[in-house]
Short mmCIF file of C-alpha atoms in Angstrom, two decimals:
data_model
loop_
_atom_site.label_atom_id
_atom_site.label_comp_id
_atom_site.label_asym_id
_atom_site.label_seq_id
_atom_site.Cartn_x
_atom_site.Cartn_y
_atom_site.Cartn_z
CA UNK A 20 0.00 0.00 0.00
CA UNK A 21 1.40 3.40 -1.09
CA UNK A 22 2.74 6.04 2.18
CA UNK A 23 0.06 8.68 2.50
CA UNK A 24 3.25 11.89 2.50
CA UNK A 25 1.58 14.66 4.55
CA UNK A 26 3.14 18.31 3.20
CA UNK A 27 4.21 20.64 6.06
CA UNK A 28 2.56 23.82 5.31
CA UNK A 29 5.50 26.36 6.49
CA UNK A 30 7.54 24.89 3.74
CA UNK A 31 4.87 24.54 0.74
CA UNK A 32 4.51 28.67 1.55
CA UNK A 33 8.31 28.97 1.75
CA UNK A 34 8.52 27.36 -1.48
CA UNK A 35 6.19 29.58 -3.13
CA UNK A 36 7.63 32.86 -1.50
CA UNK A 37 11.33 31.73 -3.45
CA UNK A 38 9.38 31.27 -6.33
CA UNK A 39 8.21 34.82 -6.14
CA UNK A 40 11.54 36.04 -5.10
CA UNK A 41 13.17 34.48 -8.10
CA UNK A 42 10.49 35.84 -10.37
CA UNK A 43 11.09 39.08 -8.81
CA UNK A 44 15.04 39.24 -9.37
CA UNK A 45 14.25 37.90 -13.29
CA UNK A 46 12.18 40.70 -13.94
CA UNK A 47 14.42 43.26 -12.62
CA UNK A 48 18.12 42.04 -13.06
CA UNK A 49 19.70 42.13 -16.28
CA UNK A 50 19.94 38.71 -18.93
CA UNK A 51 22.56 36.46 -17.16
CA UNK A 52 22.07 37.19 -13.59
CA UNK A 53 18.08 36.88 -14.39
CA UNK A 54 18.93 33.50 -15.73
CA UNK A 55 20.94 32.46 -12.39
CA UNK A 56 18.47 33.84 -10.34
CA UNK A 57 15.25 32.29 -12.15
CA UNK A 58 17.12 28.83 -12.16
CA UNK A 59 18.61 29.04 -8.97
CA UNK A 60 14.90 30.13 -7.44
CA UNK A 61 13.69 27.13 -9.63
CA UNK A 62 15.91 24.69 -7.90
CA UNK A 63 15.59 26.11 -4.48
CA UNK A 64 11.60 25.99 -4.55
CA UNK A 65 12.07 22.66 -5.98
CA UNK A 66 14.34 21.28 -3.00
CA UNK A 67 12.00 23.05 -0.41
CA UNK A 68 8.85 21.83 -1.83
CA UNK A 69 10.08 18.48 -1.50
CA UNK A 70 11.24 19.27 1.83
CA UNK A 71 7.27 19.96 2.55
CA UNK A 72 6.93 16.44 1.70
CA UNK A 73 6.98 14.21 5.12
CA UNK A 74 7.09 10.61 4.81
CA UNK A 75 6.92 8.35 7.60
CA UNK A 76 10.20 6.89 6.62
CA UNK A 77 14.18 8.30 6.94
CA UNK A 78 14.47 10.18 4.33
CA UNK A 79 18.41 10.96 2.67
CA UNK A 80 19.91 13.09 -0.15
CA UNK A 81 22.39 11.96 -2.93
CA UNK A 82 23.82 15.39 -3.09
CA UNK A 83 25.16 14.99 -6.63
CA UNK A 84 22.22 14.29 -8.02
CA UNK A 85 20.90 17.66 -5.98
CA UNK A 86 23.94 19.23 -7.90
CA UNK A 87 22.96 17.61 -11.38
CA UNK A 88 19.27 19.11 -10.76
CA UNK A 89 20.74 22.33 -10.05
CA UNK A 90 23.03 22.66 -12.61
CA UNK A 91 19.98 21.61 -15.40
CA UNK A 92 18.30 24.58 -13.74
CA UNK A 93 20.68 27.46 -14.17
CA UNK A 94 21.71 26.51 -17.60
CA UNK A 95 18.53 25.76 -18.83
CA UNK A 96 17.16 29.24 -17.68
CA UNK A 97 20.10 31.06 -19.16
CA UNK A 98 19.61 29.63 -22.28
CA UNK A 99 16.07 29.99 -22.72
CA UNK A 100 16.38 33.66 -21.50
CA UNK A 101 18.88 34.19 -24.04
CA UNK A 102 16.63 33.01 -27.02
CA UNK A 103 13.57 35.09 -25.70
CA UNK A 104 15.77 38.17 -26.74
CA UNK A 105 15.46 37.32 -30.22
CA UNK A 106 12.68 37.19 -32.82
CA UNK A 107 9.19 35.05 -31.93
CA UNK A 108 10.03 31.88 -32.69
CA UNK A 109 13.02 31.76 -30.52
CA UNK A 110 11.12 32.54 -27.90
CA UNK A 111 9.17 29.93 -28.29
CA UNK A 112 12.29 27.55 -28.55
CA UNK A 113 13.47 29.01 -25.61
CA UNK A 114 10.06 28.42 -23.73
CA UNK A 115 10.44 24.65 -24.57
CA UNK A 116 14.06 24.53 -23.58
CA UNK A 117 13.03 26.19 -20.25
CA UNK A 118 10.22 23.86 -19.41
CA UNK A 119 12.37 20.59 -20.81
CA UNK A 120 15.15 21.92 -17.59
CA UNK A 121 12.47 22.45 -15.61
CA UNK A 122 11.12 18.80 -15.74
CA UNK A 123 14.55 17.19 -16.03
CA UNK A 124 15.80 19.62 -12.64
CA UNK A 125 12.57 18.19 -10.96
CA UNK A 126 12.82 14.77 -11.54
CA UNK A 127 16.82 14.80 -11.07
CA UNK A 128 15.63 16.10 -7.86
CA UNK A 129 13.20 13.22 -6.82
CA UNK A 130 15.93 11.17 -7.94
CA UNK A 131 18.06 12.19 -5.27
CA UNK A 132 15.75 11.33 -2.47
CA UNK A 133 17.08 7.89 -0.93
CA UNK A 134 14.46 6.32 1.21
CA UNK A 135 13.40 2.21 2.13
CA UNK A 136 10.57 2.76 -0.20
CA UNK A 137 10.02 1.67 -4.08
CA UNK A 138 9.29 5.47 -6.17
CA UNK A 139 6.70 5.33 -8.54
CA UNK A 140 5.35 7.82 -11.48
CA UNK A 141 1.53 7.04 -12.50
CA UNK A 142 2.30 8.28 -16.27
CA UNK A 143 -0.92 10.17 -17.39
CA UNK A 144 0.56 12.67 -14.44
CA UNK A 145 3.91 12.85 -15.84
CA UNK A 146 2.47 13.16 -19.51
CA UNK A 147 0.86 16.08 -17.67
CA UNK A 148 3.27 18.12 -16.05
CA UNK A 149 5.46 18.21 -18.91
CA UNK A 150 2.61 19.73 -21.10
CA UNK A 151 2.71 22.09 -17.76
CA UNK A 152 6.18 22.65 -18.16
CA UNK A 153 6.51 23.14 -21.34
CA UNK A 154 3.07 25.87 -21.21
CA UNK A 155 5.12 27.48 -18.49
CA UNK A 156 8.34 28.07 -19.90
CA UNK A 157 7.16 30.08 -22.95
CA UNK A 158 4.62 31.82 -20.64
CA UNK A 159 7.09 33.09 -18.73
CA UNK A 160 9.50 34.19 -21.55
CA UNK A 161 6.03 36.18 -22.89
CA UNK A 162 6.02 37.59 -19.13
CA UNK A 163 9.63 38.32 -19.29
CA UNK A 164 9.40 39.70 -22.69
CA UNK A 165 6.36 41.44 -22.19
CA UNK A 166 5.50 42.24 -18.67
CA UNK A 167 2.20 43.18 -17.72
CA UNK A 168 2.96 45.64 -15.12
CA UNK A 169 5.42 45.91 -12.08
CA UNK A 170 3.87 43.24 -9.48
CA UNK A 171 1.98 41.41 -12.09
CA UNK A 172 4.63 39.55 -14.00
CA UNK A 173 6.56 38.12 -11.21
CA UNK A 174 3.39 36.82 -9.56
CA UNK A 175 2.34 35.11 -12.74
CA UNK A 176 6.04 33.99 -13.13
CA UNK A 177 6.23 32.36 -9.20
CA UNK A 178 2.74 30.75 -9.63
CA UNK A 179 3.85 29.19 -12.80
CA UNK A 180 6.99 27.88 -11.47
CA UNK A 181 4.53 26.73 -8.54
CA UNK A 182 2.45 24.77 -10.92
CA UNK A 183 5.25 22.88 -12.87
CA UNK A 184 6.77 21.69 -9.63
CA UNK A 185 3.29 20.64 -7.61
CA UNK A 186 1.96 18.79 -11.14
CA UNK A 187 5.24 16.72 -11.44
CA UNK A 188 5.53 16.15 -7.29
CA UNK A 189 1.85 14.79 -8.24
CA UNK A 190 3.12 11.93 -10.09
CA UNK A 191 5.27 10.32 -7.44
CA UNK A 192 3.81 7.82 -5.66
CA UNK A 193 6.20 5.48 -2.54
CA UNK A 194 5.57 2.49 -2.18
CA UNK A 195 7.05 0.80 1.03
CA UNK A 196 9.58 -1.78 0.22
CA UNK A 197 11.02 -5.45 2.13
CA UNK A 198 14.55 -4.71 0.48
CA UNK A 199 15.32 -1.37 2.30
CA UNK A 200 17.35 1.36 1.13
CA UNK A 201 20.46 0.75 -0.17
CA UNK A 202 23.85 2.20 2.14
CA UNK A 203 25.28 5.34 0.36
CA UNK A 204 28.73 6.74 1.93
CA UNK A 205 27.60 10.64 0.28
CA UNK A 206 23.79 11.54 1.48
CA UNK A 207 22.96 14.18 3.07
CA UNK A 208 20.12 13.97 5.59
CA UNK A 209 17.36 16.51 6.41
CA UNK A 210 18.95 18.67 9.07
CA UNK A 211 22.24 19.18 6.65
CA UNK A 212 19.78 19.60 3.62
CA UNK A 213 18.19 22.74 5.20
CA UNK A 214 21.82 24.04 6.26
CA UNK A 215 22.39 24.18 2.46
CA UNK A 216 18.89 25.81 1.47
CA UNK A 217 19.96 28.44 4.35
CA UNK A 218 22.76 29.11 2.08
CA UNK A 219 20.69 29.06 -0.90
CA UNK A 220 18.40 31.84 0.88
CA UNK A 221 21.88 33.53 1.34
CA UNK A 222 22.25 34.29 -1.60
CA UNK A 223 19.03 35.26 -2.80
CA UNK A 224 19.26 38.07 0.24
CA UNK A 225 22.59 39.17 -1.30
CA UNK A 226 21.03 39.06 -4.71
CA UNK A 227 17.83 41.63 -3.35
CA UNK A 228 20.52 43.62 -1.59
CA UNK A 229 22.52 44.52 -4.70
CA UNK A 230 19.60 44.94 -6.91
CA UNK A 231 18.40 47.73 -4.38
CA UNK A 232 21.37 49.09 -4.19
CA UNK A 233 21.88 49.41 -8.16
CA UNK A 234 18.07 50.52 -8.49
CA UNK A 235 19.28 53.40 -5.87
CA UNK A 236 22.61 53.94 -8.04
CA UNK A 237 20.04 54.15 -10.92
CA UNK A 238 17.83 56.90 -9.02
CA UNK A 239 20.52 58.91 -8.35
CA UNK A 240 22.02 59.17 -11.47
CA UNK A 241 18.13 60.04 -12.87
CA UNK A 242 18.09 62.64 -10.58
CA UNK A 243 21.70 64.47 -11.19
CA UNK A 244 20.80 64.00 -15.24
CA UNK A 245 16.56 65.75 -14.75
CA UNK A 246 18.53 68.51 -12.89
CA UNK A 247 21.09 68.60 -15.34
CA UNK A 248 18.35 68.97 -17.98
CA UNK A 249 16.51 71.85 -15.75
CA UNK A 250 19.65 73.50 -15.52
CA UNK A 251 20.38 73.50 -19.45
CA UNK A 252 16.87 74.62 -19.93
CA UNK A 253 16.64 77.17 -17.89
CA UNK A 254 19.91 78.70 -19.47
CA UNK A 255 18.00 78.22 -22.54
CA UNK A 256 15.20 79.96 -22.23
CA UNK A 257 17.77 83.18 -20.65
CA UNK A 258 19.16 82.72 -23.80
CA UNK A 259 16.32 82.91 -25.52
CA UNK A 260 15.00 85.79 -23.81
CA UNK A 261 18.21 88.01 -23.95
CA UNK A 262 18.78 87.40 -27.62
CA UNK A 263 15.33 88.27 -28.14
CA UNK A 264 15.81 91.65 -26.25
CA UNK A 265 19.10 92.11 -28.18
CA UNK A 266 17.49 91.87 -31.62
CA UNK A 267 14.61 93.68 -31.15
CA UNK A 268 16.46 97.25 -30.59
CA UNK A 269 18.55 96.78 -34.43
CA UNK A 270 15.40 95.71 -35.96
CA UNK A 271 13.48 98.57 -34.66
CA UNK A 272 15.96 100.65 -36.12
CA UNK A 273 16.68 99.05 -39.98
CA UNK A 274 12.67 99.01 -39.56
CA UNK A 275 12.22 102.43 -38.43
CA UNK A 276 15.27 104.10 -41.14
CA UNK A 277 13.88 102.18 -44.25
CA UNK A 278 10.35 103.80 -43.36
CA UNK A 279 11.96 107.03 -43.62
CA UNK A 280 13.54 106.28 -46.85
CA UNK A 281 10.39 105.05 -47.81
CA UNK A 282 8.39 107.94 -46.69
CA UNK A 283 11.29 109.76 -49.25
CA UNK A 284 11.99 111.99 -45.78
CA UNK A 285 15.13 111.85 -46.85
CA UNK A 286 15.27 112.37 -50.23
CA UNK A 287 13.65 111.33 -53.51
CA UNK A 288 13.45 107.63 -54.29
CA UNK A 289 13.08 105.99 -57.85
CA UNK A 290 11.13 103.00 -58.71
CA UNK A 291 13.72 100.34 -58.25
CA UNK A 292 14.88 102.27 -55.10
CA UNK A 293 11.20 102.07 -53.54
CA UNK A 294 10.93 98.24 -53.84
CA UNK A 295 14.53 97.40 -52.46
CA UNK A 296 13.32 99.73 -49.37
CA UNK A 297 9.80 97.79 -49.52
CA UNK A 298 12.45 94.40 -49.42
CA UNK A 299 14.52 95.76 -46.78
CA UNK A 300 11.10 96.59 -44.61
CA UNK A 301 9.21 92.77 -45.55
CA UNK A 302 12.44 90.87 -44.11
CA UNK A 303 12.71 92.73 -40.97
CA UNK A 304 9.15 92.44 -40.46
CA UNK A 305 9.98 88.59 -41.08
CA UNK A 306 12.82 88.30 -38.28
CA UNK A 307 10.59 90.81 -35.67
CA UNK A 308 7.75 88.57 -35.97
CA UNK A 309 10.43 85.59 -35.57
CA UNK A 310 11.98 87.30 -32.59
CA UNK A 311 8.65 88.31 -31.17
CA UNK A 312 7.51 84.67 -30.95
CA UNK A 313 10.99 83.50 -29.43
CA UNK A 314 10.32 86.23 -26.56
CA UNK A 315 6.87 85.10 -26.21
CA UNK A 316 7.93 82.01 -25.28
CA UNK A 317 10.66 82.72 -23.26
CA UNK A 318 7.88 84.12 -21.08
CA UNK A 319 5.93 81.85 -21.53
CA UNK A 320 8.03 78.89 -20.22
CA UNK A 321 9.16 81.62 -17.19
CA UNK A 322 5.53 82.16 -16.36
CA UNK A 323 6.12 86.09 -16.76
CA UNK A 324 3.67 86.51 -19.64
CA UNK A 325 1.16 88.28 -18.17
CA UNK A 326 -2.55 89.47 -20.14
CA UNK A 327 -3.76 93.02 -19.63
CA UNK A 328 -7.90 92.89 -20.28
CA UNK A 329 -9.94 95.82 -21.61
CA UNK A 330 -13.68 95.32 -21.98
CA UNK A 331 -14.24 95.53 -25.38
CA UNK A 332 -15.97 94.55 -28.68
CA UNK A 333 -14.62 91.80 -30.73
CA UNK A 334 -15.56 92.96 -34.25
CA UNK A 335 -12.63 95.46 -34.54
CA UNK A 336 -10.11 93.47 -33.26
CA UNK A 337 -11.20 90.58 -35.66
CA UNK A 338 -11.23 93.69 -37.95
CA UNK A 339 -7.89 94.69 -37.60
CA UNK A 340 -6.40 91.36 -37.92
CA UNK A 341 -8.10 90.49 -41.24
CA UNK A 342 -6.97 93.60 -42.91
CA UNK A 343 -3.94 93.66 -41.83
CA UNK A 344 -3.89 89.87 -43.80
CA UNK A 345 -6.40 90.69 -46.52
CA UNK A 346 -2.60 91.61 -48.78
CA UNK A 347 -1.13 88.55 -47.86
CA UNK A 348 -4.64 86.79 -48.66
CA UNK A 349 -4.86 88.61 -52.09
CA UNK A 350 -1.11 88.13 -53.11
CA UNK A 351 -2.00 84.18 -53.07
CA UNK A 352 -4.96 84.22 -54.84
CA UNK A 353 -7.16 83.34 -51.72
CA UNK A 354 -10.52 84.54 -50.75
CA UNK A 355 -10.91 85.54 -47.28
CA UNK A 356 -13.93 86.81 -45.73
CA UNK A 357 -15.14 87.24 -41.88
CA UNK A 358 -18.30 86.94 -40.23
CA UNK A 359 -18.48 88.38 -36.71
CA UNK A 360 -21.44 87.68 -35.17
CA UNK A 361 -20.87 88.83 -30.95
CA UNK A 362 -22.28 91.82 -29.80
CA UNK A 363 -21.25 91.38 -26.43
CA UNK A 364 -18.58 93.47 -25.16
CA UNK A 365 -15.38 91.01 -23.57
CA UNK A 366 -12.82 91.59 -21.21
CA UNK A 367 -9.89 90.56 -23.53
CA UNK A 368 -6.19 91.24 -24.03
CA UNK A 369 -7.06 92.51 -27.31
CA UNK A 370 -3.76 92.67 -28.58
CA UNK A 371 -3.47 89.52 -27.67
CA UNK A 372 -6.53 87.93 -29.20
CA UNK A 373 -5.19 89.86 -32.86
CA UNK A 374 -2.18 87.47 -31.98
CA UNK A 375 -3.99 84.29 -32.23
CA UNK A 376 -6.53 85.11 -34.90
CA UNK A 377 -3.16 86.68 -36.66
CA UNK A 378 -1.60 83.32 -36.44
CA UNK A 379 -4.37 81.16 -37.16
CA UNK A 380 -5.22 83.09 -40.22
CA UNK A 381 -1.98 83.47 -41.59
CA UNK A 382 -1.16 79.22 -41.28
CA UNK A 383 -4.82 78.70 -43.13
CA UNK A 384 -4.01 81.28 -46.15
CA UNK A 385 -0.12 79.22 -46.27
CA UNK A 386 -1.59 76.05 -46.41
CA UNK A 387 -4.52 77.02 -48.82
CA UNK A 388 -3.84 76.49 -52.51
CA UNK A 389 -4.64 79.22 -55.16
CA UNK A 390 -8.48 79.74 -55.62
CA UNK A 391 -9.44 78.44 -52.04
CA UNK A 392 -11.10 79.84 -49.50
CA UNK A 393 -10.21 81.23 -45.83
CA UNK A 394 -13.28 82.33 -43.73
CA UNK A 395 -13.68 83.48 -40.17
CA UNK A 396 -16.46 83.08 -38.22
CA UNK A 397 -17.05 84.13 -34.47
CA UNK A 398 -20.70 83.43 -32.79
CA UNK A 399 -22.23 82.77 -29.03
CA UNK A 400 -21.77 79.25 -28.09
CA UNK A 401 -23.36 79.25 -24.99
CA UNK A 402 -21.57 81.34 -22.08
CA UNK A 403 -18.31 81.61 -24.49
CA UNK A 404 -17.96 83.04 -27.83
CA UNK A 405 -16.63 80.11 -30.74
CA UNK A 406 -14.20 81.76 -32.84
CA UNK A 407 -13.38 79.30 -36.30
CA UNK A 408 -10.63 79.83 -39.41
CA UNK A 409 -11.66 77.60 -41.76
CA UNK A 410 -9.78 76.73 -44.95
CA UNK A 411 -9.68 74.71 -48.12
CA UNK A 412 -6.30 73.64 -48.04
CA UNK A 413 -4.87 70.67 -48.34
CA UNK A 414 -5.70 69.12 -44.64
CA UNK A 415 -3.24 67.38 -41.78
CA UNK A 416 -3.03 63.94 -41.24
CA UNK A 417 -4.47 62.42 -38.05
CA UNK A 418 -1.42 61.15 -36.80
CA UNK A 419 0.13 65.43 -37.09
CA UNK A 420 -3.01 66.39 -35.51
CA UNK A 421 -1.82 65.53 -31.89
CA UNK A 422 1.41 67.32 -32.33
CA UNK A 423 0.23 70.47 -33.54
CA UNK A 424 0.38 72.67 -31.05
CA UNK A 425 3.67 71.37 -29.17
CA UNK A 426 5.96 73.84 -29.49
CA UNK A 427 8.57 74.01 -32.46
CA UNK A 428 6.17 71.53 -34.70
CA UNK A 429 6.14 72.55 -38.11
CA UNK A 430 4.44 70.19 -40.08
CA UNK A 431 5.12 70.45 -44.17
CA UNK A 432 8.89 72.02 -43.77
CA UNK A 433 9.06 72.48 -47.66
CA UNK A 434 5.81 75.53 -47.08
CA UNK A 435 7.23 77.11 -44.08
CA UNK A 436 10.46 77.61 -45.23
CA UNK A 437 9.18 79.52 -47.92
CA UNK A 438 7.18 82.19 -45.51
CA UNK A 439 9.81 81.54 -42.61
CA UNK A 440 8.63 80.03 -39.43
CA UNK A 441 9.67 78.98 -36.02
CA UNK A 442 7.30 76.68 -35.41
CA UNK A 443 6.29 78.26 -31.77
CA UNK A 444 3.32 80.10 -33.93
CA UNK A 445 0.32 77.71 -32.78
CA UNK A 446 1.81 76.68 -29.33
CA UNK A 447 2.01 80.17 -27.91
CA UNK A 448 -1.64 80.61 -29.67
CA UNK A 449 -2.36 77.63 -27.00
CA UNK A 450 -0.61 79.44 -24.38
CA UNK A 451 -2.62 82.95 -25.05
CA UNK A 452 -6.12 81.45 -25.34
CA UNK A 453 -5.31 78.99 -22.08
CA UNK A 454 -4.45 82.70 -20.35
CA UNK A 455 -7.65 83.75 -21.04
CA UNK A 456 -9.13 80.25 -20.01
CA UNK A 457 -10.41 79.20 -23.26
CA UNK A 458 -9.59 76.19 -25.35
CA UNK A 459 -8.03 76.14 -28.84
CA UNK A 460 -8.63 73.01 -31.16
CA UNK A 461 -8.55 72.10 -34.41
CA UNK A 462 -10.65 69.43 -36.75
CA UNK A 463 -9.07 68.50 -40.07
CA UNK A 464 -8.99 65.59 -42.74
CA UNK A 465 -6.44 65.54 -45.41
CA UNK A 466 -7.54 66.78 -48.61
CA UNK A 467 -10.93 68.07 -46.87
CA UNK A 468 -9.15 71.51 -44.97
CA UNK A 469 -8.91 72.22 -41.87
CA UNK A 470 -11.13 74.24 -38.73
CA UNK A 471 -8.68 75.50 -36.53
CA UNK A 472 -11.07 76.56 -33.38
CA UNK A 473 -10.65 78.50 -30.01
CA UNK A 474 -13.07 80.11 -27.50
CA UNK A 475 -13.34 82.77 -25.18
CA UNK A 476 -15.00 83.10 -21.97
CA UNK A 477 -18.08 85.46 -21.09
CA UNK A 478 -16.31 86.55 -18.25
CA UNK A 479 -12.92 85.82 -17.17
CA UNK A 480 -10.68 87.05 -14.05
CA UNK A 481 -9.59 90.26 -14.39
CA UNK A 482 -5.75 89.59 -15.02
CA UNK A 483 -3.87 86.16 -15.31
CA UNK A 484 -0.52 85.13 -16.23
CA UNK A 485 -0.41 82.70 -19.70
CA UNK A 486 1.15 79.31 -19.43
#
């Protein structure tokens, strides 16, 4: 009649908990010492599950045997962990190469027990917790490969180790036997067994200890490189801002002499004079609106541009904006027309607000092919006014849409670099309409145009700071 084992439950949890720790350390060490750690937890939950096995017999250890299981273990996990790095169907190779070690460390390891009983396998069992092993292994590749989150993997990984070893411990049956257990000169019996799986635990506290103390290495050299990177960026945007200051003041002046030749207060000008004044004048209104939007956002990323609100209409500022355009508009054979419809007075920066409709307007005319149409439309929506550019051009493609308004995004190069550009146009536009706390937006399909979109409040605080 077969010995009824009894499992000793402080050692089947003990088990499990090294299974966990091993699956831990795979997940989080690099390829080698994850493969030495998952096949030396392997072995180690292994030993102590069997340990959790009491028979009412002496039980012994052939300690080579114990070696021979171990060794299967470790190589059999580095392997397999190298072939998960490659393509798909090394992983898979690698899964059955891991769950193959698996079933030969486990049964090297029942091997090794030396007791006065006969060890059977009922085979349908053993047939079974190979097709567990082998399901196991490339699971947990897939889980190393692609772990589902931080706690997740490594709890999937123990429990699967957990189920190869339980399904093949299933199969063993003992059988007591008249002939008795054979004398071996090299066994090791329980109480030296456990002095090695002390050691065993050893090392897996070693292991945890260096991999927190490289995960703290790794924090502190994150830290020193983000402040680094705040460092450089705030020296940027100094830059940015004192550049800005310095080319404003030369600007102002070519811009302010060539109006004065212009104006002829100087003296008589000729034809050909006139329109190298009138290109003198067009490029420094270029690089001031180019240095403008670098200042703006300086400021911006300081938190130091501030909005100054007037109550006032809308219709002239939307005025202003779309003649000051309607040249530009004409000059590229565009049609642009405006329909205000707010008769509510707003407490705006309306300088400001020209900005955005100034930048909007402009992008939809550049992006709007000869014969097309720009229009402007600005109407109650509730307790906020909608303000819309919409154009005929030639659309963005959903996957430029979400980029649009970071900040130096400029989406068909070949188009702005014929007008100029810094690509900060639309992302201070964000900036200025969040200020006012409104939302900017934008629907488009390529080919179809676009409807670049912002609103404005009813009523708003009476002064905020943008960004």
């Amino acid at each position: 009649m077969p010995l009824a084992p009894t499992y000793d439950l402080f050692r089947v949890v003990l088990s499990l908990a090294i299974g966990l720790v091993a699956s831990f350390l795979a997940f989080r060490l690099q390829r080698r010492p994850a493969g030495l750690a998952l096949g030396l937890g392997a072995w180690g939950m292994h030993v102590v599950g069997v340990r959790a096995l009491e028979l009412p017999v002496a039980v012994h250890y052939q300690p080579l045997l114990l070696g021979l299981a171990l060794v299967v273990a470790v190589i059999g996990a580095s392997t397999a962990l190298a072939l998960a790095a490659r393509r798909l169907p090394y992983l898979v190779l690698g899964g059955c190469v891991l769950g193959v070690s698996l079933t030969a460390m486990h049964h090297a390891g029942i091997a090794a027990l030396r007791v006065p009983a006969m060890i059977s396998y009922h085979p349908a069992t053993v047939v079974l917790g190979f097709v567990v092993a082998l399901a196991a292994g490339i699971g947990m590749l897939w889980l190393l490969v692609h772990p589902p989150g931080r706690w997740g993997g490594p709890a999937a990984l123990g429990l699967a180790l957990a189920g190869v070893h339980y399904t093949t411990l299933a199969a063993v049956t003992f059988t007591p036997s008249d002939v008795g257990m054979a004398p071996l000169q090299a066994t090791l019996d329980v109480a030296e067994l456990d002095g090695a799986l002390v050691g065993v635990s050893t090392l897996f506290v070693l292991a945890i200890a260096m991999l927190g103390a490289q995960q703290a290495r790794n924090r502190r050299s994150l830290a020193e490189a983000n402040a680094r990177l705040l460092e450089a960026d705030r020296y940027k945007d100094e830059f940015l801002s004192v550049i800005s200051h310095e080319l404003r003041t030369p600007l102002n002046f070519i811009l302010g002499f060539a109006s004065i030749l212009d104006d002829e207060l100087a003296g008589t000008l000729n034809e050909e004079q006139h329109r190298q004044v009138g290109k003198i004048m067009a490029g420094s209104d270029r690089m001031l609106a180019l240095v403008n939007d670098l200042l703006d956002f300086a400021k911006i990323q300081a938190g130091k541009l501030a909005l100054t609100r007037e109550v006032q209409l809308l219709a002239p500022l939307f005025e202003d904006a779309i003649g000051t355009l309607a040249p530009l508009a004409a000059r590229k054979g565009v049609r642009l027309t405006a329909h205000v419809d707010v008769d509510v007075p707003l407490e705006v920066d309306g300088p400001r607000v020209i900005q955005v409709l100034t930048n909007l307007v402009t992008n939809a005319i550049k992006f709007t092919p000869a014969g097309g149409n720009v229009t402007v439309r600005a109407a109650m929506d509730g307790d906020r006014v909608l303000t819309q550019v919409i154009d005929t051009g030639v659309g963005i493609p959903p996957d430029q849409v979400v980029k649009l308004f970071a900040r130096f995004q400029q989406l068909d190069m070949s188009a702005t670099r014929q007008s100029g550009g810094t690509g900060l146009g639309l992302s201070i536009a964000k900036a200025l309409v969040e200020g006012h706390r409104g939302e900017i937006g934008v629907l488009s399909e390529p080919g179809a145009g676009s409807t670049f979109w912002f609103t404005l409040p009813a009523t708003v605080p009476a002064r905020v700071e943008a960004g």
